[in-house]
Each structure stands twice: as structure tokens, then as C-alpha cells.
Coordinates of C-alpha atoms and ligand atoms in Angstrom, one line a residue:
M1 CA 116.9 50.0 134.2
D2 CA 115.8 47.2 131.8
L3 CA 117.9 48.2 128.8
D4 CA 116.6 45.4 126.6
A5 CA 113.0 46.5 127.2
L6 CA 114.0 50.1 126.4
T7 CA 115.6 49.1 123.1
K8 CA 112.6 47.0 122.2
H9 CA 110.0 49.6 123.0
S10 CA 111.9 52.5 121.5
A11 CA 111.9 50.7 118.2
F12 CA 108.1 51.1 118.2
H13 CA 108.6 54.9 118.6
A14 CA 111.3 55.6 116.1
K15 CA 112.5 59.1 115.5
P16 CA 112.0 60.5 112.0
D17 CA 115.3 61.3 110.3
G18 CA 116.6 64.8 110.6
L19 CA 113.8 66.1 112.8
I20 CA 115.1 68.6 115.4
L21 CA 112.7 70.0 118.0
Q22 CA 113.2 72.2 121.0
Y23 CA 111.5 72.3 124.4
G24 CA 110.2 75.9 124.3
T25 CA 108.0 78.1 126.5
A26 CA 105.1 75.7 125.8
G27 CA 107.0 72.4 125.7
F28 CA 107.3 70.6 122.4
R29 CA 104.8 71.6 119.8
T30 CA 104.5 70.6 116.1
K31 CA 102.5 68.5 113.7
A32 CA 101.0 65.6 115.6
E33 CA 102.4 63.0 113.1
H34 CA 106.0 64.0 114.1
L35 CA 105.5 63.6 117.8
D36 CA 105.3 59.9 118.7
H37 CA 109.0 59.4 119.6
V38 CA 108.9 62.7 121.6
M39 CA 106.0 61.4 123.7
F40 CA 107.7 58.1 124.4
R41 CA 110.8 59.9 125.4
M42 CA 109.0 62.5 127.6
G43 CA 107.6 59.4 129.4
L44 CA 111.2 58.3 130.1
L45 CA 112.2 61.8 131.2
A46 CA 109.2 62.2 133.5
V47 CA 110.4 59.0 135.3
L48 CA 113.9 60.5 135.8
R49 CA 112.4 63.8 137.0
S50 CA 110.1 61.9 139.4
K51 CA 112.9 59.8 140.8
Q52 CA 115.1 62.9 141.2
T53 CA 112.5 65.0 143.0
K54 CA 111.0 62.0 144.8
S55 CA 107.6 63.5 143.7
T56 CA 104.8 62.9 141.3
I57 CA 105.4 64.5 137.9
G58 CA 102.8 65.5 135.3
V59 CA 102.8 65.1 131.6
M60 CA 100.2 67.0 129.5
V61 CA 99.5 66.2 125.9
T62 CA 98.1 69.4 124.2
A63 CA 99.0 72.0 121.7
S64 CA 96.8 74.7 123.3
H65 CA 95.6 77.2 120.7
N66 CA 97.4 75.6 117.7
P67 CA 95.4 74.1 114.9
E68 CA 93.8 70.7 115.4
E69 CA 96.4 68.9 113.3
D70 CA 99.2 70.0 115.8
N71 CA 100.0 68.5 119.1
G72 CA 102.5 69.0 121.9
V73 CA 103.7 67.9 125.3
K74 CA 104.9 69.5 128.4
L75 CA 106.1 68.3 131.8
V76 CA 104.7 69.6 135.1
D77 CA 107.0 69.9 138.1
P78 CA 106.1 68.9 141.7
L79 CA 104.3 72.0 142.8
G80 CA 102.4 72.3 139.6
E81 CA 105.0 74.7 138.1
M82 CA 106.5 74.5 134.6
L83 CA 109.5 72.2 134.2
A84 CA 112.7 73.7 135.6
P85 CA 114.8 75.4 132.9
S86 CA 117.8 73.0 133.3
W87 CA 115.5 70.1 132.6
E88 CA 114.2 71.8 129.4
E89 CA 117.7 71.2 128.0
H90 CA 117.6 67.6 129.0
A91 CA 114.2 67.3 127.3
T92 CA 115.6 68.8 124.1
C93 CA 118.7 66.5 124.1
L94 CA 116.5 63.4 124.7
A95 CA 114.0 64.3 122.0
N96 CA 116.7 64.9 119.4
A97 CA 118.9 61.9 120.2
E98 CA 119.2 59.4 117.3
D99 CA 117.5 56.1 118.1
Q100 CA 120.8 54.3 118.4
N101 CA 122.0 56.8 121.0
L102 CA 118.9 57.0 123.1
Q103 CA 120.2 54.7 125.8
S104 CA 123.5 56.6 126.2
V105 CA 121.8 60.0 126.2
L106 CA 119.4 58.8 128.9
M107 CA 122.2 57.4 131.0
D108 CA 124.1 60.7 130.6
I109 CA 121.1 62.7 131.9
S110 CA 120.6 60.3 134.8
E111 CA 124.3 60.8 135.8
K112 CA 124.2 64.6 135.3
V113 CA 121.2 65.0 137.6
A114 CA 122.3 62.3 140.0
V115 CA 119.2 60.2 139.8
N116 CA 118.9 57.2 142.2
L117 CA 117.6 54.7 139.7
H118 CA 116.2 52.6 142.6
Q119 CA 113.9 55.3 143.7
D120 CA 110.2 54.8 142.8
A121 CA 108.6 57.0 140.1
F122 CA 105.0 58.2 139.7
V123 CA 103.7 60.1 136.7
V124 CA 100.2 61.5 136.0
I125 CA 99.0 62.1 132.5
G126 CA 96.3 64.3 131.0
R127 CA 95.3 65.1 127.4
D128 CA 93.2 67.5 125.4
T129 CA 90.5 66.6 122.9
R130 CA 92.6 66.5 119.7
P131 CA 92.1 63.4 117.6
S132 CA 95.8 62.6 118.0
S133 CA 96.0 63.0 121.7
E134 CA 94.8 59.6 122.9
K135 CA 97.3 57.7 120.9
L136 CA 100.1 60.1 121.8
S137 CA 99.3 59.8 125.5
Q138 CA 99.6 56.0 125.1
S139 CA 103.2 56.6 123.9
V140 CA 103.9 58.6 127.0
I141 CA 102.6 55.8 129.1
D142 CA 104.7 53.3 127.2
G143 CA 107.8 55.4 128.1
V144 CA 106.9 55.6 131.7
T145 CA 106.2 51.9 132.1
V146 CA 109.3 50.8 130.3
L147 CA 111.4 52.5 132.9
G148 CA 109.4 50.9 135.7
G149 CA 107.4 54.1 136.6
Q150 CA 103.8 54.0 137.8
V151 CA 101.2 55.9 135.9
H152 CA 97.9 57.4 136.6
D153 CA 96.1 58.4 133.3
Y154 CA 93.5 61.0 134.0
G155 CA 92.5 61.0 130.4
L156 CA 90.8 64.2 129.2
L157 CA 91.8 67.2 131.4
T158 CA 92.4 70.9 130.9
T159 CA 96.0 71.8 131.3
P160 CA 95.4 73.7 134.6
Q161 CA 93.5 70.7 136.0
L162 CA 96.6 68.5 135.4
H163 CA 98.7 71.1 137.2
Y164 CA 96.2 71.1 140.1
M165 CA 96.4 67.2 140.3
V166 CA 100.2 67.3 140.5
Y167 CA 100.1 70.0 143.2
C168 CA 97.5 68.1 145.3
R169 CA 99.4 64.8 145.1
N170 CA 102.7 66.3 146.2
T171 CA 101.1 68.1 149.2
S172 CA 99.4 65.0 150.5
G173 CA 96.0 66.4 149.6
Q174 CA 96.4 69.6 151.6
Y175 CA 95.9 71.7 148.5
G176 CA 92.8 69.7 147.6
E177 CA 91.7 66.3 146.5
A178 CA 93.5 65.1 143.3
T179 CA 90.3 64.3 141.3
T180 CA 88.2 66.3 138.9
E181 CA 85.4 66.2 141.5
G182 CA 87.9 67.6 144.1
Y183 CA 88.7 70.4 141.7
Y184 CA 85.1 71.2 141.0
E185 CA 84.1 71.2 144.6
K186 CA 87.0 73.2 145.9
L187 CA 86.6 76.0 143.3
S188 CA 82.8 76.0 143.4
K189 CA 82.5 76.1 147.2
A190 CA 84.8 79.1 147.3
F191 CA 82.9 80.8 144.5
V192 CA 79.5 80.3 146.0
E193 CA 80.7 81.5 149.4
L194 CA 82.3 84.5 147.9
T195 CA 79.3 85.5 145.7
G196 CA 77.0 84.8 148.6
Q197 CA 78.2 88.2 150.0
A198 CA 77.1 90.1 146.9
F199 CA 74.1 92.3 146.8
C200 CA 71.9 90.4 144.3
S201 CA 71.0 92.8 141.5
G202 CA 68.9 90.9 139.1
D203 CA 69.4 87.7 137.3
D204 CA 71.1 89.2 134.2
H205 CA 74.2 89.8 136.2
R206 CA 74.8 86.2 136.7
K207 CA 74.7 85.0 133.1
L208 CA 77.7 84.4 131.0
K209 CA 78.3 83.1 127.5
V210 CA 81.4 81.0 127.1
D211 CA 83.2 80.2 123.8
C212 CA 85.0 77.0 124.6
A213 CA 87.2 76.9 121.4
N214 CA 85.6 73.5 120.6
G215 CA 88.1 72.1 123.1
I216 CA 88.5 70.4 126.4
G217 CA 87.2 73.5 128.3
A218 CA 83.7 72.6 127.0
L219 CA 83.7 69.1 128.5
K220 CA 85.0 70.2 131.8
L221 CA 82.9 73.3 132.2
R222 CA 79.8 71.3 131.4
E223 CA 80.7 68.8 134.1
M224 CA 81.4 71.6 136.6
K225 CA 78.3 73.7 135.9
P226 CA 76.0 72.0 138.4
Y227 CA 78.5 72.6 141.2
F228 CA 78.3 76.4 141.0
S229 CA 74.8 76.9 139.4
Q230 CA 73.7 78.7 142.5
G231 CA 76.0 81.6 141.8
L232 CA 76.3 81.7 138.0
S233 CA 74.6 80.4 134.9
V234 CA 76.9 79.7 132.0
Q235 CA 75.9 79.1 128.4
L236 CA 78.4 77.1 126.4
F237 CA 79.2 77.8 122.7
N238 CA 81.7 76.1 120.4
D239 CA 81.4 73.1 122.7
G240 CA 83.0 70.7 120.2
S241 CA 79.7 69.2 119.0
G242 CA 80.1 70.7 115.6
G243 CA 83.0 73.0 114.9
K244 CA 86.8 72.4 114.7
L245 CA 89.2 73.1 117.6
N246 CA 90.4 76.7 117.7
Y247 CA 89.0 77.3 114.2
F248 CA 87.7 80.9 114.1
C249 CA 87.1 80.7 117.8
G250 CA 88.8 80.6 121.2
A251 CA 90.8 83.2 123.2
D252 CA 93.8 83.3 120.8
F253 CA 91.5 84.0 117.8
V254 CA 89.6 86.7 119.7
K255 CA 92.7 88.4 121.0
T256 CA 94.7 88.4 117.8
H257 CA 91.8 89.3 115.5
Q258 CA 90.1 91.6 118.0
K259 CA 86.7 90.3 116.9
P260 CA 84.1 87.8 118.2
P261 CA 84.5 84.1 117.6
Q262 CA 82.2 82.4 115.1
G263 CA 79.4 80.3 116.6
I264 CA 78.3 82.6 119.5
E265 CA 75.2 84.8 119.5
M266 CA 76.1 88.1 121.1
K267 CA 73.3 90.5 122.0
S268 CA 74.3 94.0 122.9
S269 CA 75.9 94.4 126.4
E270 CA 76.0 90.7 127.1
R271 CA 79.0 89.4 128.9
C272 CA 81.0 86.9 126.9
C273 CA 84.3 85.2 127.3
S274 CA 86.6 82.8 125.4
F275 CA 88.8 80.0 126.6
D276 CA 91.7 78.7 124.5
G277 CA 92.1 75.1 123.4
D278 CA 93.4 73.7 126.7
A279 CA 91.6 76.2 128.9
D280 CA 94.5 78.0 130.5
R281 CA 93.7 81.4 128.9
I282 CA 90.7 83.6 129.0
V283 CA 89.6 86.9 127.5
Y284 CA 86.2 88.7 128.0
Y285 CA 84.3 90.9 125.5
Y286 CA 81.0 92.5 124.6
Q287 CA 79.3 94.3 121.8
D288 CA 78.0 97.8 122.6
V289 CA 74.6 99.2 121.5
D290 CA 76.2 100.5 118.3
G291 CA 77.5 97.1 117.4
H292 CA 81.1 97.8 118.3
F293 CA 83.2 95.0 119.7
H294 CA 85.1 95.6 123.0
L295 CA 87.8 93.3 124.2
L296 CA 88.8 92.9 127.8
D297 CA 92.1 91.1 127.8
G298 CA 94.6 89.9 130.4
D299 CA 95.5 93.5 131.3
K300 CA 91.9 94.4 132.0
I301 CA 91.6 91.3 134.1
A302 CA 94.8 92.1 136.1
T303 CA 93.5 95.6 136.9
L304 CA 90.0 94.4 138.0
I305 CA 91.5 91.8 140.2
S306 CA 94.3 94.0 141.6
S307 CA 91.9 96.8 142.6
F308 CA 89.7 94.2 144.4
L309 CA 92.6 92.7 146.2
K310 CA 94.0 96.0 147.2
E311 CA 90.7 97.0 148.7
L312 CA 90.4 93.8 150.7
V313 CA 94.0 94.1 152.0
L314 CA 93.4 97.7 153.1
E315 CA 90.2 96.5 154.9
I316 CA 92.0 93.8 156.9
G317 CA 94.7 96.4 157.8
E318 CA 97.7 94.0 157.4
S319 CA 100.8 95.0 155.6
L320 CA 100.6 92.4 152.9
N321 CA 102.5 93.5 149.8
I322 CA 100.8 93.2 146.4
G323 CA 102.9 93.1 143.2
V324 CA 101.6 92.9 139.7
V325 CA 103.6 91.2 137.0
Q326 CA 103.1 91.9 133.3
T327 CA 105.1 91.5 130.1
A328 CA 106.2 94.0 127.5
Y329 CA 102.9 93.3 125.7
A330 CA 100.9 94.9 128.5
N331 CA 99.0 97.9 127.2
G332 CA 100.7 101.1 128.4
S333 CA 97.4 102.4 129.8
S334 CA 97.0 99.3 132.0
T335 CA 100.5 99.8 133.5
R336 CA 99.8 103.5 134.1
Y337 CA 96.4 102.7 135.7
L338 CA 97.8 100.1 138.0
E339 CA 100.7 102.4 139.1
E340 CA 98.8 105.6 139.4
V341 CA 95.2 104.7 140.3
V342 CA 95.4 101.3 142.0
K343 CA 98.8 102.3 143.4
V344 CA 100.4 98.9 143.2
P345 CA 104.0 98.3 142.0
V346 CA 104.2 96.7 138.5
Y347 CA 107.0 94.5 137.2
C348 CA 107.8 93.4 133.7
T349 CA 109.2 90.0 132.8
K350 CA 110.0 88.1 129.7
T351 CA 107.1 86.4 127.8
G352 CA 106.0 83.0 129.0
V353 CA 104.0 81.9 132.1
K354 CA 107.1 80.5 133.9
H355 CA 108.8 83.9 134.0
L356 CA 105.7 85.7 135.4
H357 CA 104.9 83.0 137.8
H358 CA 108.5 83.1 139.2
K359 CA 108.4 86.8 139.7
A360 CA 104.9 86.7 141.3
Q361 CA 106.2 84.3 144.0
E362 CA 108.3 87.2 145.4
F363 CA 105.2 88.9 146.9
D364 CA 102.7 88.2 149.6
I365 CA 100.1 88.5 146.9
G366 CA 101.5 88.2 143.4
V367 CA 99.1 89.0 140.6
Y368 CA 100.3 88.0 137.1
F369 CA 98.6 88.2 133.7
E370 CA 99.9 88.2 130.2
A371 CA 97.8 90.5 127.8
N372 CA 96.8 87.3 126.0
G373 CA 94.9 86.0 129.0
H374 CA 97.3 83.7 130.8
G375 CA 97.4 84.4 134.5
T376 CA 96.5 83.8 138.1
V377 CA 97.2 85.2 141.6
L378 CA 99.7 83.6 144.0
F379 CA 99.5 83.9 147.8
S380 CA 102.6 83.3 149.9
K381 CA 102.3 80.7 152.7
A382 CA 102.8 83.5 155.2
A383 CA 100.0 85.6 153.7
E384 CA 97.7 82.6 153.6
T385 CA 98.3 81.8 157.2
K386 CA 97.7 85.4 158.3
I387 CA 94.5 85.6 156.3
K388 CA 93.1 82.3 157.6
Q389 CA 93.9 83.4 161.1
L390 CA 92.1 86.7 160.7
A391 CA 89.1 85.0 159.0
K392 CA 88.6 82.9 162.2
E393 CA 88.2 86.0 164.4
L394 CA 84.8 87.4 165.5
E395 CA 82.5 88.9 163.0
D396 CA 83.7 92.3 162.1
K397 CA 84.6 94.2 158.9
K398 CA 88.2 92.9 159.1
S399 CA 87.3 89.3 159.4
K400 CA 84.7 89.6 156.7
A401 CA 87.3 90.9 154.3
A402 CA 89.7 88.1 155.5
K403 CA 87.0 85.5 154.8
M404 CA 86.6 86.9 151.3
L405 CA 90.4 86.7 150.7
E406 CA 90.3 83.1 152.0
N407 CA 87.8 82.3 149.3
V408 CA 89.9 84.1 146.7
I409 CA 92.9 82.0 147.7
D410 CA 90.9 78.8 147.2
L411 CA 89.4 80.1 143.9
F412 CA 92.7 80.9 142.1
N413 CA 94.6 78.0 140.8
Q414 CA 97.8 78.5 142.7
A415 CA 99.6 76.1 140.3
T416 CA 99.1 78.0 137.1
G417 CA 96.8 80.3 135.1
D418 CA 93.4 78.6 134.6
A419 CA 90.6 79.9 132.5
I420 CA 87.8 78.3 134.6
S421 CA 89.2 79.5 137.9
D422 CA 89.9 83.0 136.5
M423 CA 86.4 83.2 135.1
L424 CA 84.9 82.4 138.5
V425 CA 87.0 85.0 140.2
I426 CA 86.1 87.7 137.6
E427 CA 82.4 86.8 137.9
A428 CA 82.6 87.0 141.7
V429 CA 84.4 90.4 141.6
L430 CA 81.9 91.8 139.2
A431 CA 79.0 90.6 141.3
L432 CA 80.5 91.9 144.6
K433 CA 81.3 95.3 143.1
G434 CA 78.0 95.4 141.2
L435 CA 79.9 96.2 138.0
T436 CA 78.7 95.7 134.5
I437 CA 81.2 94.7 131.8
Q438 CA 81.0 98.2 130.3
Q439 CA 81.9 99.7 133.7
W440 CA 84.8 97.3 134.0
D441 CA 85.9 98.2 130.5
A442 CA 85.7 101.9 131.3
L443 CA 88.4 101.7 134.1
Y444 CA 90.9 102.8 131.4
M445 CA 91.1 103.1 127.7
D446 CA 93.6 100.9 125.9
L447 CA 96.2 102.7 123.8
P448 CA 95.8 101.7 120.1
N449 CA 98.3 99.0 119.2
R450 CA 99.4 96.7 116.5
Q451 CA 101.2 93.4 116.4
L452 CA 103.0 92.1 113.3
K453 CA 105.2 89.2 112.3
V454 CA 108.4 89.3 110.2
K455 CA 110.0 86.3 108.6
V456 CA 113.8 86.2 108.8
A457 CA 116.4 83.6 107.9
D458 CA 117.3 83.0 111.5
R459 CA 115.2 84.6 114.2
Q460 CA 118.0 84.0 116.8
V461 CA 120.0 86.8 115.3
I462 CA 117.8 89.0 117.5
S463 CA 118.6 89.0 121.2
T464 CA 116.9 91.2 123.7
T465 CA 117.4 92.5 127.2
D466 CA 115.3 94.4 129.8
A467 CA 112.4 91.9 129.7
E468 CA 112.5 91.9 125.9
R469 CA 112.0 95.7 125.7
Q470 CA 115.4 96.4 124.1
A471 CA 117.1 94.6 121.3
V472 CA 120.9 94.2 121.9
K473 CA 121.5 92.4 118.6
P474 CA 121.7 92.8 115.6
P475 CA 123.7 96.1 115.8
G476 CA 121.8 99.2 114.9
L477 CA 118.3 97.7 115.3
Q478 CA 117.5 99.2 118.7
E479 CA 118.8 102.6 117.6
A480 CA 116.5 102.4 114.5
I481 CA 113.5 101.5 116.7
N482 CA 114.3 104.4 119.1
D483 CA 114.4 106.9 116.2
L484 CA 111.0 105.6 114.8
V485 CA 109.3 105.7 118.2
K486 CA 110.3 109.3 118.6
K487 CA 108.2 110.3 115.6
Y488 CA 104.9 109.4 117.4
K489 CA 103.1 110.4 120.5
L490 CA 102.6 108.1 123.6
S491 CA 104.5 105.5 121.6
R492 CA 106.4 102.4 122.4
A493 CA 107.7 99.5 120.2
F494 CA 109.7 96.4 120.7
V495 CA 110.7 93.2 118.8
R496 CA 111.4 89.7 120.0
P497 CA 111.9 86.3 118.4
S498 CA 108.8 84.2 118.9
G499 CA 109.2 81.1 121.1
T500 CA 106.5 79.2 119.4
E501 CA 106.6 80.2 115.7
D502 CA 109.5 80.8 113.2
V503 CA 109.0 84.5 113.1
V504 CA 110.0 87.8 114.8
R505 CA 107.2 89.5 116.6
V506 CA 106.8 93.3 116.4
Y507 CA 104.7 95.3 118.9
A508 CA 103.8 99.0 118.6
E509 CA 101.4 101.3 120.4
A510 CA 100.7 105.0 120.0
D511 CA 98.1 107.7 120.5
S512 CA 96.0 106.6 117.5
Q513 CA 95.4 103.4 115.5
E514 CA 96.9 105.1 112.4
S515 CA 100.1 105.9 114.3
A516 CA 100.4 102.5 115.9
D517 CA 99.9 100.8 112.5
S518 CA 102.5 103.0 110.8
L519 CA 105.0 102.6 113.7
A520 CA 104.6 98.8 113.6
Y521 CA 105.1 98.8 109.8
E522 CA 108.2 100.9 110.0
V523 CA 109.7 98.8 112.8
S524 CA 108.9 95.6 110.7
L525 CA 110.9 97.1 107.8
A526 CA 113.8 97.8 110.1
V527 CA 113.7 94.2 111.3
F528 CA 113.5 93.0 107.7
Q529 CA 116.5 95.1 106.7
L530 CA 118.7 94.6 109.7
A531 CA 117.9 91.1 110.9
G532 CA 118.0 89.2 107.6
G533 CA 114.4 89.3 106.4
V534 CA 113.3 86.6 103.9
G535 CA 110.4 86.5 101.3
E536 CA 108.2 89.4 100.7
R537 CA 109.0 92.8 102.4
P538 CA 106.6 93.9 105.0
Q539 CA 103.6 95.8 103.6
S540 CA 101.9 98.9 105.0
G541 CA 98.2 99.2 105.4
F542 CA 96.2 96.7 107.3
Ligands
16G1 C1 103.4 80.2 125.1 C2 103.4 80.6 126.5 C3 102.7 81.9 126.7 C4 103.3 82.9 125.8 C5 103.4 82.5 124.4 C6 104.2 83.4 123.6 C7 103.1 79.1 128.5 C8 102.2 78.1 129.1 N1 102.7 79.6 127.3 O1 102.1 79.9 124.6 O2 102.8 82.3 128.0 O3 102.6 84.1 125.9 O4 104.0 81.2 124.3 O5 104.3 83.0 122.3 O6 104.1 79.6 129.0 P1 105.4 83.6 121.3 O7 106.8 83.4 121.9 O8 105.2 82.9 120.0 O9 105.1 85.0 121.2
MG2 MG1 96.7 77.3 126.3

């Protein structure tokens, strides 16, 4: 380690006084102007992680659905997963070290994780379209090179594309070719083959309007369009040519406000979807003939996909187990539908892709989706081998189903949730089953629900258990919630400290919108009173 070079370069990336940041569910995320030193240091950390794992590590510069002025950074582990939890702590320590202690903190981490400093290091970098991203990614590169690591800068990429690149590079190209063309070709080939089996029912079925949140998704989807044009025609909106990133558009806006984004022309019954700012989330929606807006969120996506996979698995007659993973935010109706109609076991984990991903790895076929539209399907190696073997057998119903499953494996980004890949799977399933978006929506009716935020002095006074469904602290809060929930029909409520904002989140659902609103309000008041609320008391009426 060239310590002189480290000292010299870190001086160009000085840490602002008093700034403390935490590596949370989505890495570091804050105003872009405060992140230069964090980027440099994450370059350093990526080198250590690469040396330790003897693998390529990814660094993504993005703040996803946050406003354009923000930015963020996260590390991607060797198989495309989120950074291991023990390393999140090292990331936090390194980011918060005072400049004069940087060297010693770095050495401490190297010792703790037993890094062989002579090992080679390789880091790949991607960034979103924010104005600040290019300069910040240069700071990451500076950090990597000062520790002698090699860099490949992919430049503009969606977050899932960077995960894909990392996965490809660490499996010697077995998963795919580590280029954007490789990604486009792999997914498009699987999509065209899969939809090729569909009974073609008119052109309209194959048209989709996509709101790209004025982000990176627009650039990459535009590049990819020609590869799958045989199976689907997409029309891009909020493509970054005029509007601002995530401003009144994108998956997060549509899901939280339950209304269409600005900048998209929706005719009745047309199928539309929205990506978020880094294209790892997707939600669908349409307007009915009466002008009402209908949202099909991650839960609706999970049910559509699980039913499809269940049918194919029954067809091939192999005992492959399917598990569906959700969070406490999953609408109660979706969970009931999955358990009672689709007849698949459903599991609940804490919020955050890494928790769902981890749980989904326990099954032959693990379907995971957060209600907000993050998700994918994972296939175990054993399931993949079995399916590929069956697909090679002579033409019969069984091998046809296996071939379709083989396409599905290729189509889902096995490294992480991916809006583009999810979109293609959904389009393929709708085409194969001949379903309109209304028919898909009608699989079950969402229970009315409401989400609220409460400001408290310290949100960490709330701690939860049972996948965030029960509050264990502060004393009395869970009892209060239980009493309130009893007042309503088909009701459920929970609270949790947000991992990305300085607020406590409240979720309530019940048999009517009025009841869900009133339950959410009452729970907010209980949080305000029992967990140290600050500022204005929660208000009723929305
Ligand atoms: C992050 C997570 C997302 C989660 C959200 C919850 C990843 C890649 N992203 O965006 O999965 O739903 O945080 O935010 O893990 P909250 O803690 O503020 O409610
Ligand atoms: Mg995102």
C-alpha cells in the first residue's frame, strides 16, 4: 500500500467537518455535494473487498428515486448481491473517519478482514444520469487506483446492469457476456423465444408505454428496443429529454401518490409502466373507461408470475418447490391470494432487497417482490440443471414447459431486481396467457391501505421484530397498536423506522379506505405520543 499516495489523494477528497453518514439498505445516500469523500473511500473499500474475495467488485453511483440533487453509492458483491452486512459496518467506519485517521482505519479494516494486500484487485463502476454522477464516479476511480486496484468504468448503466456485469465477470462469462450488448442479447433472445410460443392476438397486446422517470432506464431501454422489437413495441415517456429526474414521474411517485406520472398520455385500457431513477423497480397501471386509475404494484406482479411458474412446474411434473417472499407492506389480499388460490407458501422478511433475496435463495424457485416494485425470481442451481435437462428431451408437453422455464431463467436478472427484465417477463406472461391488464388486475382486489410518516426525535427508539410486524420498543406502543387494530375490520397496522429517511413509517390496511385512513392516523398519534414525536402532531383527513 502506497501510504504517501493515499495521504496525497485523500487530501483532494476531504471530509466535511461533523458529517456522519451510514451505509443503509441502499448504501450511502444524501445531497450530492456531501459525497465526494465517501466516493473516494468506497473506491478504497472496494479494493479491499476485491482482494478479500479474490473477485471483481462493483460500485454503483446512484440515488435511485431520490431527487436529482441527491446522490449515493453502493457496493456490489461477487455474485451480484448487495454488500455483506459485516462490510456495511466497515463502509460506515471508513466513510466517517476523520481525514487524519483515514489510514489507520483502513489498516484496521484490512487486518480485521484478513486481506492479503498483495492480491490483485478489480473493480467495475457504473453510474446513473444525475449531473453529479460523473464527477463522483471519478472520485471512486481515484480511490481504487490509489490502492493499486484495476478499474473498468462502464459509465452510464442501470443499477441491475452493473449487478449483471459483476455476476458475469465472476462466473467466467457462464452467466452471460459482461457487456451491455451481452445483457441486451441474453434477455431479448429469451424474451423473443418465450413470446414466440404465444397465440398472437392482435397488435395491441404487444404495445407498452414506459415512463422512464427521466433517468438511465430511458437510455438503456432505447438502446435495447431493437433487440426485442419482434416481440414487443415500447413507447418511451419521460426519457430525460425535457423533464427532471424523478420529478412527478417514476415508479416511486406513481406508487406513493397512486396516480399517473406527468408527461405520459394514457388512453383508456392502455398498458403502462414506470421505472424508478436507476431502473431497479417497476409498477404497472392503466386508466379504465371511467377515467379511474388502477395501480398494479409489486404484489400484483408477484401473483402473476407465481401463478405462471406454478403452472409450468406442474406441467413438467418435477417436485420443484416454489416460495414467495414479501415484506410487511404486501397487501393482505395478495398474501391471501397466493396462499389460497395459487397455493404457494409465502414468507415475510424485513424491508430491503437483500433480506428478500436471501430468503428467496432457500427455494428451488424463489419469487420475491416488495410492494414498491423491487423484485425478481431466483432459480437454484439444481433446479436450473433439472430444467435444462428436461428441455433437451424430445418434443412433448413436458419438455415444452421446461423450455419455457429455461427462457424464464435467462430472462430474470438472477443478480437483483431489474425493471427491464421484470417488464419483459410480465409482457411475456400476459402474451402467453392472453391476459389484458384489466384481467390481470382482477385476480384479486387490493385492501384499502394508507402509509404515513411521523417525525420523532430519534427514530431508533422504535425497534421491531417478526419481520417488522411487531414493535418491541418503546414500551406500550405495540399494545396501543393492537387495541386500535381491533376497532376495524380486516385490519392490520405496523410501524418501523425508515432506513432511508429520518422518519417513522406507519402502514395500515382495512376493509374501507375510510377505515384504513383513520387507523393510520390513530397509529401515527400513538407513535407521536409514545416514541417522542417532534413538530406538528399528526393530522387526520387526507
Ligand atoms: C431501499 C431498498 C428498498 C426498500 C426501501 C425502503 C434496496 C436496493 N432498496 O430503497 O428495497 O424498500 O429502501 O425504504 O434494498 P425505507 O426504509 O425508507 O422505508
Ligand atoms: Mg431504485
